[in-house]
Coordinates of C-alpha atoms and ligand atoms in Angstrom, one line a residue:
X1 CA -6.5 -20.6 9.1
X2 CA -10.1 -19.6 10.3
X3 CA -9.5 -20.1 13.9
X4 CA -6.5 -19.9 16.1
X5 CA -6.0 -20.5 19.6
X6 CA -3.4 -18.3 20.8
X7 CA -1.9 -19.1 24.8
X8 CA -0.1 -16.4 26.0
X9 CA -2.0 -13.5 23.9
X10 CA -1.8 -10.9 26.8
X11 CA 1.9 -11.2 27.3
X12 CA 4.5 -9.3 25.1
X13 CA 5.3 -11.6 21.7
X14 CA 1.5 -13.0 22.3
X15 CA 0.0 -9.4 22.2
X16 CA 2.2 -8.7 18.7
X17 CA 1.1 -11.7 17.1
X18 CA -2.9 -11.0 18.3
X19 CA -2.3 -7.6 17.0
X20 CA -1.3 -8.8 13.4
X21 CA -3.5 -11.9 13.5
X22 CA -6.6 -9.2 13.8
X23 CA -5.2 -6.3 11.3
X24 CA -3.8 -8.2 8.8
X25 CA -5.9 -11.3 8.6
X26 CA -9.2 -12.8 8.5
X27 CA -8.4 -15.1 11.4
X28 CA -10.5 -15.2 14.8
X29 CA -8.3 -15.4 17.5
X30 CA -9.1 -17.2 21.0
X31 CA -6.8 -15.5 23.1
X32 CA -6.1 -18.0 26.0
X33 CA -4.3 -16.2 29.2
X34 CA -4.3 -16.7 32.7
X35 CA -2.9 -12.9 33.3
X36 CA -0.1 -13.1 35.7
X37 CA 2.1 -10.4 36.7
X38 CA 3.7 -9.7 32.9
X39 CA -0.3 -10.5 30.9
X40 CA -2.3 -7.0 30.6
X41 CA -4.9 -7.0 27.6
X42 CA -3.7 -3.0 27.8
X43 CA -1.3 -4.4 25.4
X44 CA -4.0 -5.8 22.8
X45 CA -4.5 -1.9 21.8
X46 CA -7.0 -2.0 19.3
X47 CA -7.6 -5.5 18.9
X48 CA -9.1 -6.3 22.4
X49 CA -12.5 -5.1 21.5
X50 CA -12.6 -6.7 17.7
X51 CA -15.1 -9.2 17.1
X52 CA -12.9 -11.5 15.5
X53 CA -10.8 -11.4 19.6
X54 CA -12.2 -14.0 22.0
X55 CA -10.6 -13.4 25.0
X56 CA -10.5 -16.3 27.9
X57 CA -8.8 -15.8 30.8
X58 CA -7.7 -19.7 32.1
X59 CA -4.5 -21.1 32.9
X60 CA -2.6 -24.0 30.8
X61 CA -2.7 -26.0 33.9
X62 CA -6.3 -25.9 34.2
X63 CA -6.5 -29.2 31.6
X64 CA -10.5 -29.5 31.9
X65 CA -11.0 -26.1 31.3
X66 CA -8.5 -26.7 28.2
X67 CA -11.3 -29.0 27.2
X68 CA -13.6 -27.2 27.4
X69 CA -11.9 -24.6 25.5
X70 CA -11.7 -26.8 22.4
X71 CA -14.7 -28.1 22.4
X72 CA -16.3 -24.5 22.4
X73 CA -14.3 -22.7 20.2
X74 CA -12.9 -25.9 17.5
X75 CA -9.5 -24.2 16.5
X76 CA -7.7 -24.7 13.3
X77 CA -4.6 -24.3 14.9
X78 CA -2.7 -23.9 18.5
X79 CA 0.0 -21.3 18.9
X80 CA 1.8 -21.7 22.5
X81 CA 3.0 -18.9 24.0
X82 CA 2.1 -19.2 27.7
X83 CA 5.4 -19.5 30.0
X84 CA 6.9 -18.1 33.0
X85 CA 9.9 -16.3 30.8
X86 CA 11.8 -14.2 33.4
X87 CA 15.6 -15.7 34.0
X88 CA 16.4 -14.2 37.0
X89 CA 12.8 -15.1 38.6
X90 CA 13.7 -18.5 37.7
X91 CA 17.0 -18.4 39.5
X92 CA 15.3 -17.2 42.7
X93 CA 11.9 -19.2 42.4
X94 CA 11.8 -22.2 40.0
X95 CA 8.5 -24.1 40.3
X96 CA 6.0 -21.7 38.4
X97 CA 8.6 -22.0 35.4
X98 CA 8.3 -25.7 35.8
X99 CA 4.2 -26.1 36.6
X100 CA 3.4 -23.5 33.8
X101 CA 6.5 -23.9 30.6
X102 CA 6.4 -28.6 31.5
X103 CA 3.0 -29.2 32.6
X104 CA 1.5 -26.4 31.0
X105 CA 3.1 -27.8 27.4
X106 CA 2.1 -31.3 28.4
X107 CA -1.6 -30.4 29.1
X108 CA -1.8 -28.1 25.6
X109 CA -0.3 -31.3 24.0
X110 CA -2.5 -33.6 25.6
X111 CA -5.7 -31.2 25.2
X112 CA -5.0 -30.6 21.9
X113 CA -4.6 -34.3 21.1
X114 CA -7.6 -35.5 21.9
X115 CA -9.4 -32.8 19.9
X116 CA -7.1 -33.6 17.1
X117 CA -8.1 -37.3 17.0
X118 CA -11.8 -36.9 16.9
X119 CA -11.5 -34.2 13.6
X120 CA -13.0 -35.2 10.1
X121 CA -10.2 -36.3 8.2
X122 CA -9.4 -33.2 6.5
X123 CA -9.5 -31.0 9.2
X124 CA -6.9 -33.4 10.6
X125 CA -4.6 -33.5 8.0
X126 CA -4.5 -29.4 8.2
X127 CA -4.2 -29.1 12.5
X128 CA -1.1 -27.8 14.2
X129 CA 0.4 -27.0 17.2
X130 CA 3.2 -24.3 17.2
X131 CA 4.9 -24.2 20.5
X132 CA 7.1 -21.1 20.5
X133 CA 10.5 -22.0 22.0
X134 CA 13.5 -19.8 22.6
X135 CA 17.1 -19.7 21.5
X136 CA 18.0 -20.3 25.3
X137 CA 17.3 -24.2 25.2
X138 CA 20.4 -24.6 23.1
X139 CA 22.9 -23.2 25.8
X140 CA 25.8 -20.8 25.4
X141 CA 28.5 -20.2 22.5
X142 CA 32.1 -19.0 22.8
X143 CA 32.9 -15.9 20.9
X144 CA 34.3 -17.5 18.0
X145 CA 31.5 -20.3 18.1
X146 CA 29.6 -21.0 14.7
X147 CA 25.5 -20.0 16.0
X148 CA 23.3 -22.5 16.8
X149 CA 21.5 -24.8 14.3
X150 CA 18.0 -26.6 14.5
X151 CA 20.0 -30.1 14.9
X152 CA 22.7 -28.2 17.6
X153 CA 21.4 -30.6 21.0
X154 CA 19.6 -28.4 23.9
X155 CA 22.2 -28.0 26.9
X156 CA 20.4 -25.3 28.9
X157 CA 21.9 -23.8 31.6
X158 CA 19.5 -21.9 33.6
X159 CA 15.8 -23.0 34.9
X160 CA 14.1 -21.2 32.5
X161 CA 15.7 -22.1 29.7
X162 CA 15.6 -25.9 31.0
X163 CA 11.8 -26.1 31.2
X164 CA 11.3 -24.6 28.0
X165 CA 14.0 -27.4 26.9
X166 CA 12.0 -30.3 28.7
X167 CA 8.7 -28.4 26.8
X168 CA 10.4 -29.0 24.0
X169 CA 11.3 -32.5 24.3
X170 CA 7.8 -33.0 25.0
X171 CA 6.5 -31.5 22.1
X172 CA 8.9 -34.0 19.9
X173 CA 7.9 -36.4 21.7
X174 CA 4.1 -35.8 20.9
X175 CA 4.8 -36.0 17.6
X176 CA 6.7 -38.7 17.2
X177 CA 4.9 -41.3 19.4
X178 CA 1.0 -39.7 18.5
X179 CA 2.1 -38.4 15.4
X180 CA 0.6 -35.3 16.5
X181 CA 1.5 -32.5 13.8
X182 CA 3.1 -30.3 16.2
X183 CA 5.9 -27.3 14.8
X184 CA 8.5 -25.6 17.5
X185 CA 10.2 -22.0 16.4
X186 CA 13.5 -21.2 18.6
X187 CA 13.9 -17.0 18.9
X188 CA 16.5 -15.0 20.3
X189 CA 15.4 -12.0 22.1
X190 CA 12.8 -10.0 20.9
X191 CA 12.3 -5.8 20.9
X192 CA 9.2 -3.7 20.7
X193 CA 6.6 -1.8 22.6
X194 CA 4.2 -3.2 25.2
X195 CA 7.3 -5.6 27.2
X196 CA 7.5 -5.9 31.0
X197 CA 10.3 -3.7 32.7
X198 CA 11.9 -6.4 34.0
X199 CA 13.5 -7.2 30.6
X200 CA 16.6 -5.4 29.6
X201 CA 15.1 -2.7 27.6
X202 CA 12.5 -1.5 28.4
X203 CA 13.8 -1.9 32.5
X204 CA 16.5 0.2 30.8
X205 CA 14.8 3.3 29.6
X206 CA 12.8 3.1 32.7
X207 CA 15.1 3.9 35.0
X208 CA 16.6 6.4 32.3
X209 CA 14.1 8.2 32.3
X210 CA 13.3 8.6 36.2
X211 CA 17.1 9.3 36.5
X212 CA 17.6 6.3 38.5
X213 CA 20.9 3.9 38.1
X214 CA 21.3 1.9 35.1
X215 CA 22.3 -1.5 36.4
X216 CA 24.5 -3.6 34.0
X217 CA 25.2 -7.2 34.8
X218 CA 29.4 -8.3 35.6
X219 CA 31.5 -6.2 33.2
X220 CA 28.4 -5.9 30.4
X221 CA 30.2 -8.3 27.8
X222 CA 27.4 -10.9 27.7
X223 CA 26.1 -11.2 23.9
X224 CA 22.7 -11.4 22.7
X225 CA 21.1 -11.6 19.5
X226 CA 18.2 -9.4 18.6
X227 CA 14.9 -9.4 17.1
X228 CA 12.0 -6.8 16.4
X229 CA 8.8 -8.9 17.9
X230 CA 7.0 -7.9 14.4
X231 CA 9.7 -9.8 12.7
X232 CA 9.0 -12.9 15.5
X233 CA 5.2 -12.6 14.6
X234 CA 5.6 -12.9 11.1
X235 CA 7.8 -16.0 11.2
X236 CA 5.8 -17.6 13.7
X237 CA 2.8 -17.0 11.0
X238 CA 4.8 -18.4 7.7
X239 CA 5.5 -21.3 10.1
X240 CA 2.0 -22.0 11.2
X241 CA 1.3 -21.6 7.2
X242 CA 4.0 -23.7 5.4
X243 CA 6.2 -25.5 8.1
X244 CA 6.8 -29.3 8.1
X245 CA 5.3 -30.5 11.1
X246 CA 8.0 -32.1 13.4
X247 CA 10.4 -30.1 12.3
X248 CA 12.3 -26.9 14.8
X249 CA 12.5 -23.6 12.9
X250 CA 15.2 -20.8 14.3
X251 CA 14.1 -17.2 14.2
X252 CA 17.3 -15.3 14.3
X253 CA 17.7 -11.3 13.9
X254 CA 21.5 -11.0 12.9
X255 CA 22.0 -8.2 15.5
X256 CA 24.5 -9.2 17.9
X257 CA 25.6 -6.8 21.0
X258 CA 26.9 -6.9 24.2
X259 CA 24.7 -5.9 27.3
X260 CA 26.2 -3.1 27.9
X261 CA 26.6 -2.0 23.8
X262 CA 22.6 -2.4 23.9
X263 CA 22.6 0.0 27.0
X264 CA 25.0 2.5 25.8
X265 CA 22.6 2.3 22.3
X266 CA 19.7 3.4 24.8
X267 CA 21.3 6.3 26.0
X268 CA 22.5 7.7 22.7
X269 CA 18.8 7.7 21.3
X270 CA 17.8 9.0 24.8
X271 CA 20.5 11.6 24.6
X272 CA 19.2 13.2 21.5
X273 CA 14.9 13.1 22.1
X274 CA 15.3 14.0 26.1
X275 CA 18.5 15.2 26.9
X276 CA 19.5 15.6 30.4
X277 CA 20.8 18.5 32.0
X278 CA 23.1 16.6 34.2
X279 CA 24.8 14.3 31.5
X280 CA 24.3 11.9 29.3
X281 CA 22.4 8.8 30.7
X282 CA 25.4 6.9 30.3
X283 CA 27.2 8.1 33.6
X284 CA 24.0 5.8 35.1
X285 CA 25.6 2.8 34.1
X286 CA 26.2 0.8 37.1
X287 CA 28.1 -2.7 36.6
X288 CA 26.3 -5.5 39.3
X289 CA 27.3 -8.6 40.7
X290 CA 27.0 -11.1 37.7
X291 CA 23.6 -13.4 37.6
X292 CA 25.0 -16.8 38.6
X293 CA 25.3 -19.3 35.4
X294 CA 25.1 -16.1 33.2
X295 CA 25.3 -17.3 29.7
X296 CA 27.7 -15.4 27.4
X297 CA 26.8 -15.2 24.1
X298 CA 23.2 -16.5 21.9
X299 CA 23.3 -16.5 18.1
X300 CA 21.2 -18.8 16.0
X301 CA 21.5 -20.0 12.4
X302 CA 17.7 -19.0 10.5
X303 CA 19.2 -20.6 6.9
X304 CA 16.3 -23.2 7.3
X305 CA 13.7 -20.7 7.8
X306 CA 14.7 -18.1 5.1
X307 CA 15.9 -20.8 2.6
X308 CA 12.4 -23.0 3.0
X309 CA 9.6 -21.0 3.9
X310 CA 10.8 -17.6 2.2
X311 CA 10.9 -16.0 5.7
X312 CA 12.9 -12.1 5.7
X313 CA 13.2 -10.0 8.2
X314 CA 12.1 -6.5 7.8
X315 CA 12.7 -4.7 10.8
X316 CA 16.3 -3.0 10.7
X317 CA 17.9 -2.9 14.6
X318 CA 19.4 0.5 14.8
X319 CA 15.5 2.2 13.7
X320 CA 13.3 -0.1 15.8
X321 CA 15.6 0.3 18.8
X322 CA 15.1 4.1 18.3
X323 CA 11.0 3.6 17.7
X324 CA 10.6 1.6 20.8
X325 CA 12.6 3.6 22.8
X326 CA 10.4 6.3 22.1
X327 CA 7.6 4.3 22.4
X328 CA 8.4 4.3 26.0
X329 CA 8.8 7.7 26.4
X330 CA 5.7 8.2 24.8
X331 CA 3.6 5.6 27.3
X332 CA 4.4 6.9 30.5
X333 CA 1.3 5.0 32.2
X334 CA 2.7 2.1 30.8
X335 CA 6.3 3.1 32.6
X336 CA 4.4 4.0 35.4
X337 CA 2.8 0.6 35.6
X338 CA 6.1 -1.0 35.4
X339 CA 8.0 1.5 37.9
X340 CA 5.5 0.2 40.3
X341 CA 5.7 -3.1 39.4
X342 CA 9.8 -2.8 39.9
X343 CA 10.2 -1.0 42.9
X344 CA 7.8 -3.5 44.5
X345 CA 9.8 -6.2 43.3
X346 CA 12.9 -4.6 44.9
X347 CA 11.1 -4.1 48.2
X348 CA 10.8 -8.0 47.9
X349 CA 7.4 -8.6 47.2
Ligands
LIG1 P1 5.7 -12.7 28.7 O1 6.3 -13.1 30.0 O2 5.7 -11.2 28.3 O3 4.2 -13.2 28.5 C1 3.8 -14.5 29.0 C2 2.3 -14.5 28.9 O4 1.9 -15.8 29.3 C3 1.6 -13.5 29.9 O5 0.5 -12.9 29.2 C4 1.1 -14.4 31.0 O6 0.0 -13.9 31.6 C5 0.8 -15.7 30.3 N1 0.9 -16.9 31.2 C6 1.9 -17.2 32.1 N2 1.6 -18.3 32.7 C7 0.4 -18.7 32.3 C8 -0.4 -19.8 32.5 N3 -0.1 -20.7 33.5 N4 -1.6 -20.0 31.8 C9 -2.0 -19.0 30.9 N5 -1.2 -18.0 30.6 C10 -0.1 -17.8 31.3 O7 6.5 -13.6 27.7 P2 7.0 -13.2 26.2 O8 8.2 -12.5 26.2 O9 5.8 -12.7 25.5 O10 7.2 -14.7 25.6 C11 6.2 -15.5 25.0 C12 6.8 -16.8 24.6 O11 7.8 -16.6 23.6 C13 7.4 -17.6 25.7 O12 7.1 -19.0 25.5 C14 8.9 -17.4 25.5 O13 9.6 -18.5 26.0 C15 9.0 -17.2 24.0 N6 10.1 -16.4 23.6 C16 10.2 -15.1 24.0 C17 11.3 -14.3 23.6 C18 11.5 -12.9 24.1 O14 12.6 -12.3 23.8 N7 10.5 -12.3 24.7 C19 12.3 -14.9 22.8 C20 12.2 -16.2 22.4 C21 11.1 -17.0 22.8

């Protein structure tokens, strides 16, 4: 792939995959972001000022300036990122989830169709469009439950997760009635350095580290399945290289914990490269009032990836989670961006 137009490059899997695309490839990458609240090219490191990085800041609503974007830059290949991805925002405010992850998707698909049908033949035959789903659209699995496979149905259970479902549908739908050759990768949650504090870990080690409360959801006991976002990257790319347009691809990372096992995790590493002289960060745990709909437990099935494109993971959970909790404590501008970011949010901004 010579050229690839990248949505969502400024947020936290999009900034990975830039990353990689521009040290470990030839690849120019149009990095296509509107920068909200969770975008910051900060997290582009090193690759923000290559000359193979084309940044444009416009949003995947805007569908002239989508146009316009195709017709300048004449990708090879579209890999959607762009979404509103914060649950709990989603609970309390649901539109931007459904302007940005529906009509967002619908306008990439639409944009990128008409560019697709005006290629020479060959280029054509080679075009995609990845759209990077999430393990979420599937719904939630008892503890005993087999995980999800690619033909398990979507029964999503809270607004984001439905309008990256309804996304989803869409892109099927693309391909089946345009024929458009269109790919869709499902994740579970993803790890690493450069993520907005509102997620679990990194919101986490935040508060660790300014000695501030810990709080864990109902009793902690929801399960969640986790992934380095190197790992993600490099699936997304053997998908984007060798996967059957049409067809959904899980990305799983065969780490399953509870909340509050993912916490306590936190606090151990913590415990050993900052210790605290008033205890261990544990006794900051603090158990909230549950998020309403809370889904229990995610675990995907990633046979079809691994057994037909030769995908591995190579990222081990136990040292990653110790590298990107330091990470953290090694970017404090980073935390301080996000303490900011947080305690504003709390003041109800
Ligand atoms: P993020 O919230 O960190 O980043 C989203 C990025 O999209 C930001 O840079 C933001 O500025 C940009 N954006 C938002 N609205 C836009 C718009 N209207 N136009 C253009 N840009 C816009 O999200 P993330 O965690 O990096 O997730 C990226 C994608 O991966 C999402 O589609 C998400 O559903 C999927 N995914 C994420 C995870 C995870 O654990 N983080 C797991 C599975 C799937």
């Amino acid at each position: 792939m010579s050229t690839l137009l990248v949505t969502g490059g400024a947020g936290f899997v999009g900034s990975a995959l830039v990353r990689q695309l521009i040290d470990e490839t030839d690849s120019t990458v149009i990095n296509v972001d509107s920068l909200t609240y969770a975008g910051s090219l900060e997290s582009l490191a090193d690759a923000r000022h290559h000359p193979r990085h084309i940044f444009e800041r416009v949003d995947v609503c805007n569908r002239r300036e989508l146009d316009r974007l195709f017709r300048d830059h004449r990708p090879d290949a579209v890999v959607h990122l762009a979404a509103e991805t914060h649950v709990d925002r989603s609970i309390a405010e649901p539109s931007p989830f459904i302007g940005t992850n529906v009509i967002g998707t619908s306008n990439i698909l639409d944009a990128a169709r008409a560019y697709w049908n005006d290629l020479e033949s060959e280029a054509r035959q080679t075009f995609r469009v990845l759209h990077v789903s999430t393990d979420e659209v599937y719904g939630d699995l008892g503890p005993e439950d087999p995980p999800f496979n690619e033909d398990t149905a979507c029964a999503p259970n809270s607004p984001y997760a439905a309008s990256k479902a309804a996304a989803d549908h869409l892109v099927r739908a693309w391909h089946r009635t345009y024929g458009l050759p269109v790919l869709i990768t499902r994740s579970c949650n993803n790890y690493g350095p450069w993520q907005v504090a509102e997620k679990l870990i990194p919101l986490m080690i935040c508060n660790a580290v300014g000695g501030r409360p810990l709080p864990v959801y109902g009793t902690g006991g929801n399960i969640r399945e986790w992934i380095h976002v190197d790992d993600h990257s490099r699936a997304l790319r053997r998908v984007l290289e060798a996967g059957v347009p049409g067809r959904v691809y899980n990305i799983a990372g065969q780490a399953e914990l509870t909340n509050l096992e993912v916490v306590k995790a936190i606090c151990a590493i913590l415990d050993g490269i900052a210790p605290r002289a008033a205890g261990s960060y544990a006794e900051l745990v603090r158990f909230v009032s549950d998020r309403p709909g809370h889904d229990r437990r995610y675990a995907v099935d990633d046979g079809r990836i691994r057994s037909e494109l030769g995908w591995q993971r190579q990222e081990r959970f136990d040292e990653t989670l110790a590298k990107t909790v330091r990470w953290y404590v090694d970017h404090p501008e980073w935390l301080q961006r996000v303490v900011a970011f947080t305690i504003a949010r709390c003041a109800g901004e």
